[in-house]
Amino acid sequence: MSQPVPPYLIISLIVGVPMVVTAWATHKTRRSVPAVARGQQGRESVGVLLGMVAVLYGVFLAFVVVAVWDNQTQARNNTYAEANAVARLYFTNRNIPGPQREQIARSAQSYARTLVDDEWPKMSGGHDSAKAWDLLVKLREQVQAYDAGSGGQQNAAQLILTDVEQIADSRRLRLDSMSGIVPPVLWLVLILGGVLTVGFSLALEHSGTRTHSGMLVAITALLAILLWMIWALDAPFHGLLKLGPGPLQAVLHRFEIYPV
């Protein structure tokens, strides 16, 4: 059975072969063009190359920004969906009589409190809470073991079971988005594209005015801000733009107002 080709070898071939061919073609072209003509056309060529690099890099940058923004939005939506499911479970459970009503209510409160106090701080470091997992398993077992009898109690029991599954699904999706979606290879392309864009700008002839230098500094600052924004949005629960546990805190506040 043949061994799979290593990914780094594939990337090396994809990038290396075009670079070698382009370098060879450029060398042949330079030898066939007089030196005076090369000097006159050099600055125009740099301008054309700068335009090509800027367009390609701009499209790629826009694609990555949209992707990480969508990941941030999905993480926010999953947080709200999880909080809403916990709230529905708690308040639907109020309609179920018997001792299990209080047990399920306490488990729902403990789960929400553990997310706020334990899991959210851990997610800043890329980890989840084992205690929260244990409470979710306990909550599911309590709901599944509930004997609803008949009539309206069966409907309420089915509703809280659906809410528990919604909590589990939203939790898994929230944790999946915790590590981000931009792999190291894309970060290499992002940084290399920024360096090439600024480098080609520097290669152009300076006009001798402060305007040119100021525009170049502004472009460099804009690229740096965009790269920082991608890094910040790619980690929804870490850094300056991280998502907080506000929806869960609001749910806990409602629990305090309406105890079981």
Short mmCIF file of the C-alpha atoms (twelve columns), coordinates in Angstrom:
data_MODEL
# 
_entry.id   MODEL 
# 
loop_
_atom_site.group_PDB 
_atom_site.id 
_atom_site.type_symbol 
_atom_site.label_atom_id 
_atom_site.label_alt_id 
_atom_site.label_comp_id 
_atom_site.label_asym_id 
_atom_site.label_seq_id 
_atom_site.Cartn_x 
_atom_site.Cartn_y 
_atom_site.Cartn_z 
_atom_site.pdbx_PDB_model_num 
ATOM 1   C CA . MET A 1   0.000   0.000  0.000   1 
ATOM 2   C CA . SER A 2   1.488   3.337  -1.076  1 
ATOM 3   C CA . GLN A 3   2.309   5.955  1.540   1 
ATOM 4   C CA . PRO A 4   0.458   9.304  1.319   1 
ATOM 5   C CA . VAL A 5   2.431   12.278 0.101   1 
ATOM 6   C CA . PRO A 6   3.329   14.644 3.004   1 
ATOM 7   C CA . PRO A 7   1.391   17.941 2.887   1 
ATOM 8   C CA . TYR A 8   4.556   20.045 3.153   1 
ATOM 9   C CA . LEU A 9   5.935   18.372 0.005   1 
ATOM 10  C CA . ILE A 10  2.759   19.169 -1.922  1 
ATOM 11  C CA . ILE A 11  2.877   22.812 -0.785  1 
ATOM 12  C CA . SER A 12  6.576   23.025 -1.692  1 
ATOM 13  C CA . LEU A 13  5.863   21.780 -5.218  1 
ATOM 14  C CA . ILE A 14  2.860   24.082 -5.680  1 
ATOM 15  C CA . VAL A 15  4.862   27.131 -4.593  1 
ATOM 16  C CA . GLY A 16  8.384   26.163 -5.664  1 
ATOM 17  C CA . VAL A 17  7.814   25.105 -9.277  1 
ATOM 18  C CA . PRO A 18  6.077   28.349 -10.362 1 
ATOM 19  C CA . MET A 19  8.757   30.392 -8.574  1 
ATOM 20  C CA . VAL A 20  11.597  28.565 -10.356 1 
ATOM 21  C CA . VAL A 21  9.899   28.858 -13.757 1 
ATOM 22  C CA . THR A 22  9.183   32.556 -13.217 1 
ATOM 23  C CA . ALA A 23  12.785  33.255 -12.130 1 
ATOM 24  C CA . TRP A 24  14.139  31.476 -15.220 1 
ATOM 25  C CA . ALA A 25  11.762  33.330 -17.549 1 
ATOM 26  C CA . THR A 26  12.632  36.671 -15.929 1 
ATOM 27  C CA . HIS A 27  16.364  35.983 -16.352 1 
ATOM 28  C CA . LYS A 28  15.925  35.164 -20.044 1 
ATOM 29  C CA . THR A 29  13.825  38.277 -20.613 1 
ATOM 30  C CA . ARG A 30  16.319  40.558 -18.880 1 
ATOM 31  C CA . ARG A 31  19.157  39.275 -21.092 1 
ATOM 32  C CA . SER A 32  17.170  40.060 -24.265 1 
ATOM 33  C CA . VAL A 33  16.248  43.631 -23.247 1 
ATOM 34  C CA . PRO A 34  18.828  46.463 -23.311 1 
ATOM 35  C CA . ALA A 35  19.918  47.910 -19.983 1 
ATOM 36  C CA . VAL A 36  18.586  51.393 -20.783 1 
ATOM 37  C CA . ALA A 37  15.176  50.039 -21.639 1 
ATOM 38  C CA . ARG A 38  15.144  47.937 -18.500 1 
ATOM 39  C CA . GLY A 39  15.830  51.026 -16.418 1 
ATOM 40  C CA . GLN A 40  13.027  52.998 -18.028 1 
ATOM 41  C CA . GLN A 41  10.523  50.185 -17.769 1 
ATOM 42  C CA . GLY A 42  11.528  49.069 -14.288 1 
ATOM 43  C CA . ARG A 43  9.411   51.521 -12.378 1 
ATOM 44  C CA . GLU A 44  6.388   50.855 -14.587 1 
ATOM 45  C CA . SER A 45  6.796   47.104 -14.044 1 
ATOM 46  C CA . VAL A 46  6.933   47.563 -10.291 1 
ATOM 47  C CA . GLY A 47  3.701   49.574 -10.442 1 
ATOM 48  C CA . VAL A 48  1.964   46.862 -12.455 1 
ATOM 49  C CA . LEU A 49  3.186   44.151 -10.084 1 
ATOM 50  C CA . LEU A 50  2.083   46.199 -7.097  1 
ATOM 51  C CA . GLY A 51  -1.409  46.466 -8.562  1 
ATOM 52  C CA . MET A 52  -1.575  42.697 -9.165  1 
ATOM 53  C CA . VAL A 53  -0.335  41.849 -5.679  1 
ATOM 54  C CA . ALA A 54  -2.679  44.386 -4.059  1 
ATOM 55  C CA . VAL A 55  -5.730  42.987 -5.884  1 
ATOM 56  C CA . LEU A 56  -4.912  39.351 -5.129  1 
ATOM 57  C CA . TYR A 57  -4.052  40.085 -1.519  1 
ATOM 58  C CA . GLY A 58  -7.121  42.288 -1.072  1 
ATOM 59  C CA . VAL A 59  -9.464  39.557 -2.317  1 
ATOM 60  C CA . PHE A 60  -7.809  36.953 -0.106  1 
ATOM 61  C CA . LEU A 61  -7.848  39.297 2.883   1 
ATOM 62  C CA . ALA A 62  -11.539 40.048 2.387   1 
ATOM 63  C CA . PHE A 63  -12.328 36.329 2.209   1 
ATOM 64  C CA . VAL A 64  -10.529 35.640 5.492   1 
ATOM 65  C CA . VAL A 65  -12.166 38.615 7.233   1 
ATOM 66  C CA . VAL A 66  -15.625 37.404 6.204   1 
ATOM 67  C CA . ALA A 67  -14.808 33.853 7.360   1 
ATOM 68  C CA . VAL A 68  -13.599 34.868 10.835  1 
ATOM 69  C CA . TRP A 69  -16.484 37.334 11.234  1 
ATOM 70  C CA . ASP A 70  -18.918 34.535 10.419  1 
ATOM 71  C CA . ASN A 71  -17.170 32.288 12.962  1 
ATOM 72  C CA . GLN A 72  -17.504 35.019 15.598  1 
ATOM 73  C CA . THR A 73  -21.187 35.455 14.749  1 
ATOM 74  C CA . GLN A 74  -21.834 31.721 14.961  1 
ATOM 75  C CA . ALA A 75  -20.107 31.564 18.346  1 
ATOM 76  C CA . ARG A 76  -22.312 34.409 19.602  1 
ATOM 77  C CA . ASN A 77  -25.449 32.749 18.249  1 
ATOM 78  C CA . ASN A 78  -24.543 29.429 19.862  1 
ATOM 79  C CA . THR A 79  -23.988 31.180 23.191  1 
ATOM 80  C CA . TYR A 80  -27.443 32.763 23.014  1 
ATOM 81  C CA . ALA A 81  -29.001 29.469 21.876  1 
ATOM 82  C CA . GLU A 82  -27.454 27.647 24.834  1 
ATOM 83  C CA . ALA A 83  -28.607 30.307 27.305  1 
ATOM 84  C CA . ASN A 84  -32.112 30.319 25.834  1 
ATOM 85  C CA . ALA A 85  -32.335 26.529 26.064  1 
ATOM 86  C CA . VAL A 86  -31.276 26.611 29.729  1 
ATOM 87  C CA . ALA A 87  -33.939 29.239 30.432  1 
ATOM 88  C CA . ARG A 88  -36.650 27.278 28.618  1 
ATOM 89  C CA . LEU A 89  -35.689 24.125 30.493  1 
ATOM 90  C CA . TYR A 90  -35.870 25.907 33.829  1 
ATOM 91  C CA . PHE A 91  -39.219 27.592 33.278  1 
ATOM 92  C CA . THR A 92  -40.867 24.617 31.544  1 
ATOM 93  C CA . ASN A 93  -39.735 22.463 34.436  1 
ATOM 94  C CA . ARG A 94  -41.740 24.720 36.776  1 
ATOM 95  C CA . ASN A 95  -44.919 23.121 35.378  1 
ATOM 96  C CA . ILE A 96  -43.880 19.615 36.395  1 
ATOM 97  C CA . PRO A 97  -44.900 18.574 39.926  1 
ATOM 98  C CA . GLY A 98  -42.928 16.275 42.197  1 
ATOM 99  C CA . PRO A 99  -39.445 16.172 43.750  1 
ATOM 100 C CA . GLN A 100 -37.710 15.933 40.358  1 
ATOM 101 C CA . ARG A 101 -38.850 19.444 39.586  1 
ATOM 102 C CA . GLU A 102 -36.527 20.913 42.209  1 
ATOM 103 C CA . GLN A 103 -33.640 18.606 41.258  1 
ATOM 104 C CA . ILE A 104 -33.782 19.580 37.583  1 
ATOM 105 C CA . ALA A 105 -34.068 23.273 38.484  1 
ATOM 106 C CA . ARG A 106 -30.992 23.093 40.729  1 
ATOM 107 C CA . SER A 107 -29.031 21.261 38.037  1 
ATOM 108 C CA . ALA A 108 -29.960 23.874 35.419  1 
ATOM 109 C CA . GLN A 109 -28.882 26.687 37.732  1 
ATOM 110 C CA . SER A 110 -25.635 24.920 38.622  1 
ATOM 111 C CA . TYR A 111 -24.851 24.343 34.950  1 
ATOM 112 C CA . ALA A 112 -25.371 27.999 34.029  1 
ATOM 113 C CA . ARG A 113 -23.382 29.172 37.050  1 
ATOM 114 C CA . THR A 114 -20.507 26.804 36.197  1 
ATOM 115 C CA . LEU A 115 -20.353 28.152 32.663  1 
ATOM 116 C CA . VAL A 116 -20.061 31.721 33.936  1 
ATOM 117 C CA . ASP A 117 -17.653 31.109 36.818  1 
ATOM 118 C CA . ASP A 118 -15.551 28.194 35.560  1 
ATOM 119 C CA . GLU A 119 -15.781 27.540 31.834  1 
ATOM 120 C CA . TRP A 120 -15.652 31.094 30.496  1 
ATOM 121 C CA . PRO A 121 -12.327 31.905 32.214  1 
ATOM 122 C CA . LYS A 122 -10.907 28.582 30.984  1 
ATOM 123 C CA . MET A 123 -11.987 29.239 27.404  1 
ATOM 124 C CA . SER A 124 -9.619  32.208 27.310  1 
ATOM 125 C CA . GLY A 125 -6.840  29.623 27.478  1 
ATOM 126 C CA . GLY A 126 -8.465  27.267 24.988  1 
ATOM 127 C CA . HIS A 127 -9.930  24.813 27.532  1 
ATOM 128 C CA . ASP A 128 -13.411 23.771 28.586  1 
ATOM 129 C CA . SER A 129 -14.817 22.843 31.990  1 
ATOM 130 C CA . ALA A 130 -14.973 19.189 33.022  1 
ATOM 131 C CA . LYS A 131 -17.384 20.186 35.778  1 
ATOM 132 C CA . ALA A 132 -19.776 21.654 33.209  1 
ATOM 133 C CA . TRP A 133 -19.682 18.419 31.228  1 
ATOM 134 C CA . ASP A 134 -20.484 16.418 34.372  1 
ATOM 135 C CA . LEU A 135 -23.415 18.700 35.200  1 
ATOM 136 C CA . LEU A 136 -24.780 18.402 31.669  1 
ATOM 137 C CA . VAL A 137 -24.612 14.600 31.839  1 
ATOM 138 C CA . LYS A 138 -26.334 14.689 35.231  1 
ATOM 139 C CA . LEU A 139 -29.035 17.020 33.911  1 
ATOM 140 C CA . ARG A 140 -29.699 14.761 30.941  1 
ATOM 141 C CA . GLU A 141 -29.959 11.683 33.157  1 
ATOM 142 C CA . GLN A 142 -32.420 13.453 35.470  1 
ATOM 143 C CA . VAL A 143 -34.631 14.502 32.563  1 
ATOM 144 C CA . GLN A 144 -34.519 11.092 30.879  1 
ATOM 145 C CA . ALA A 145 -35.372 9.330  34.157  1 
ATOM 146 C CA . TYR A 146 -38.405 11.489 34.802  1 
ATOM 147 C CA . ASP A 147 -41.710 9.605  34.885  1 
ATOM 148 C CA . ALA A 148 -44.168 12.103 33.476  1 
ATOM 149 C CA . GLY A 149 -47.271 9.983  33.831  1 
ATOM 150 C CA . SER A 150 -49.783 11.160 31.229  1 
ATOM 151 C CA . GLY A 151 -51.406 14.205 29.694  1 
ATOM 152 C CA . GLY A 152 -49.805 17.613 30.013  1 
ATOM 153 C CA . GLN A 153 -46.943 16.328 32.121  1 
ATOM 154 C CA . GLN A 154 -45.781 14.156 29.218  1 
ATOM 155 C CA . ASN A 155 -45.749 17.190 26.956  1 
ATOM 156 C CA . ALA A 156 -43.711 19.169 29.493  1 
ATOM 157 C CA . ALA A 157 -41.280 16.272 29.938  1 
ATOM 158 C CA . GLN A 158 -40.794 16.047 26.182  1 
ATOM 159 C CA . LEU A 159 -40.157 19.773 25.990  1 
ATOM 160 C CA . ILE A 160 -37.461 19.769 28.680  1 
ATOM 161 C CA . LEU A 161 -35.813 16.726 27.030  1 
ATOM 162 C CA . THR A 162 -35.686 18.697 23.774  1 
ATOM 163 C CA . ASP A 163 -34.182 21.635 25.658  1 
ATOM 164 C CA . VAL A 164 -31.445 19.421 27.122  1 
ATOM 165 C CA . GLU A 165 -30.512 18.211 23.624  1 
ATOM 166 C CA . GLN A 166 -30.455 21.837 22.437  1 
ATOM 167 C CA . ILE A 167 -28.127 22.736 25.298  1 
ATOM 168 C CA . ALA A 168 -25.775 19.880 24.398  1 
ATOM 169 C CA . ASP A 169 -25.762 20.756 20.674  1 
ATOM 170 C CA . SER A 170 -25.172 24.465 21.287  1 
ATOM 171 C CA . ARG A 171 -22.404 23.663 23.746  1 
ATOM 172 C CA . ARG A 172 -20.568 21.450 21.252  1 
ATOM 173 C CA . LEU A 173 -20.816 24.085 18.529  1 
ATOM 174 C CA . ARG A 174 -19.639 26.814 20.914  1 
ATOM 175 C CA . LEU A 175 -16.603 24.796 21.947  1 
ATOM 176 C CA . ASP A 176 -15.802 23.902 18.324  1 
ATOM 177 C CA . SER A 177 -15.487 27.596 17.474  1 
ATOM 178 C CA . MET A 178 -13.207 28.223 20.444  1 
ATOM 179 C CA . SER A 179 -9.953  27.312 18.654  1 
ATOM 180 C CA . GLY A 180 -10.564 29.456 15.549  1 
ATOM 181 C CA . ILE A 181 -10.664 28.579 11.860  1 
ATOM 182 C CA . VAL A 182 -7.492  30.136 10.386  1 
ATOM 183 C CA . PRO A 183 -4.747  27.453 10.116  1 
ATOM 184 C CA . PRO A 184 -1.018  28.292 10.321  1 
ATOM 185 C CA . VAL A 185 -0.615  28.006 6.537   1 
ATOM 186 C CA . LEU A 186 -3.142  30.789 5.976   1 
ATOM 187 C CA . TRP A 187 -1.431  32.943 8.570   1 
ATOM 188 C CA . LEU A 188 1.802   32.494 6.608   1 
ATOM 189 C CA . VAL A 189 0.057   33.623 3.413   1 
ATOM 190 C CA . LEU A 190 -1.531  36.602 5.179   1 
ATOM 191 C CA . ILE A 191 1.771   37.831 6.596   1 
ATOM 192 C CA . LEU A 192 3.694   37.171 3.374   1 
ATOM 193 C CA . GLY A 193 1.053   39.013 1.338   1 
ATOM 194 C CA . GLY A 194 1.279   42.026 3.633   1 
ATOM 195 C CA . VAL A 195 5.081   42.059 3.389   1 
ATOM 196 C CA . LEU A 196 4.961   41.854 -0.421  1 
ATOM 197 C CA . THR A 197 2.393   44.638 -0.675  1 
ATOM 198 C CA . VAL A 198 4.432   46.996 1.500   1 
ATOM 199 C CA . GLY A 199 7.672   45.862 -0.159  1 
ATOM 200 C CA . PHE A 200 6.479   46.637 -3.681  1 
ATOM 201 C CA . SER A 201 5.230   50.007 -2.454  1 
ATOM 202 C CA . LEU A 202 8.698   50.758 -1.120  1 
ATOM 203 C CA . ALA A 203 10.239  49.716 -4.442  1 
ATOM 204 C CA . LEU A 204 8.388   52.465 -6.281  1 
ATOM 205 C CA . GLU A 205 10.224  55.716 -6.899  1 
ATOM 206 C CA . HIS A 206 9.618   58.213 -4.112  1 
ATOM 207 C CA . SER A 207 8.111   61.513 -5.197  1 
ATOM 208 C CA . GLY A 208 10.168  63.399 -2.664  1 
ATOM 209 C CA . THR A 209 7.115   64.604 -0.766  1 
ATOM 210 C CA . ARG A 210 5.812   63.736 2.654   1 
ATOM 211 C CA . THR A 211 2.516   62.719 1.105   1 
ATOM 212 C CA . HIS A 212 4.013   59.583 -0.413  1 
ATOM 213 C CA . SER A 213 5.644   58.579 2.857   1 
ATOM 214 C CA . GLY A 214 2.469   59.298 4.805   1 
ATOM 215 C CA . MET A 215 0.365   57.182 2.450   1 
ATOM 216 C CA . LEU A 216 2.809   54.291 2.753   1 
ATOM 217 C CA . VAL A 217 2.719   54.508 6.548   1 
ATOM 218 C CA . ALA A 218 -1.083  54.598 6.440   1 
ATOM 219 C CA . ILE A 219 -1.230  51.494 4.217   1 
ATOM 220 C CA . THR A 220 1.116   49.648 6.541   1 
ATOM 221 C CA . ALA A 221 -0.967  50.629 9.564   1 
ATOM 222 C CA . LEU A 222 -4.189  49.543 7.823   1 
ATOM 223 C CA . LEU A 223 -2.734  46.133 6.970   1 
ATOM 224 C CA . ALA A 224 -1.506  45.710 10.539  1 
ATOM 225 C CA . ILE A 225 -4.949  46.571 11.922  1 
ATOM 226 C CA . LEU A 226 -6.658  44.130 9.557   1 
ATOM 227 C CA . LEU A 227 -4.284  41.322 10.507  1 
ATOM 228 C CA . TRP A 228 -4.825  42.060 14.193  1 
ATOM 229 C CA . MET A 229 -8.586  42.094 13.665  1 
ATOM 230 C CA . ILE A 230 -8.428  38.685 11.958  1 
ATOM 231 C CA . TRP A 231 -6.397  37.320 14.853  1 
ATOM 232 C CA . ALA A 232 -8.816  38.784 17.410  1 
ATOM 233 C CA . LEU A 233 -11.979 37.581 15.646  1 
ATOM 234 C CA . ASP A 234 -10.505 34.142 15.009  1 
ATOM 235 C CA . ALA A 235 -10.485 33.503 18.780  1 
ATOM 236 C CA . PRO A 236 -14.087 34.305 19.821  1 
ATOM 237 C CA . PHE A 237 -13.490 33.717 23.533  1 
ATOM 238 C CA . HIS A 238 -9.994  35.171 23.875  1 
ATOM 239 C CA . GLY A 239 -8.473  38.618 23.575  1 
ATOM 240 C CA . LEU A 240 -9.855  42.127 23.343  1 
ATOM 241 C CA . LEU A 241 -12.875 41.207 21.167  1 
ATOM 242 C CA . LYS A 242 -13.839 38.067 23.083  1 
ATOM 243 C CA . LEU A 243 -17.465 37.159 23.730  1 
ATOM 244 C CA . GLY A 244 -18.544 37.323 27.357  1 
ATOM 245 C CA . PRO A 245 -21.070 35.210 29.285  1 
ATOM 246 C CA . GLY A 246 -23.644 38.009 29.283  1 
ATOM 247 C CA . PRO A 247 -26.578 35.858 28.025  1 
ATOM 248 C CA . LEU A 248 -25.985 33.272 30.743  1 
ATOM 249 C CA . GLN A 249 -25.633 35.948 33.408  1 
ATOM 250 C CA . ALA A 250 -29.002 37.363 32.323  1 
ATOM 251 C CA . VAL A 251 -30.530 33.888 32.617  1 
ATOM 252 C CA . LEU A 252 -29.132 33.446 36.126  1 
ATOM 253 C CA . HIS A 253 -30.609 36.803 37.086  1 
ATOM 254 C CA . ARG A 254 -34.041 35.644 35.929  1 
ATOM 255 C CA . PHE A 255 -33.636 32.448 37.945  1 
ATOM 256 C CA . GLU A 256 -33.071 34.534 41.083  1 
ATOM 257 C CA . ILE A 257 -36.233 36.549 40.396  1 
ATOM 258 C CA . TYR A 258 -38.358 33.442 39.768  1 
ATOM 259 C CA . PRO A 259 -37.111 30.654 42.063  1 
ATOM 260 C CA . VAL A 260 -38.673 27.210 41.890  1 
# 
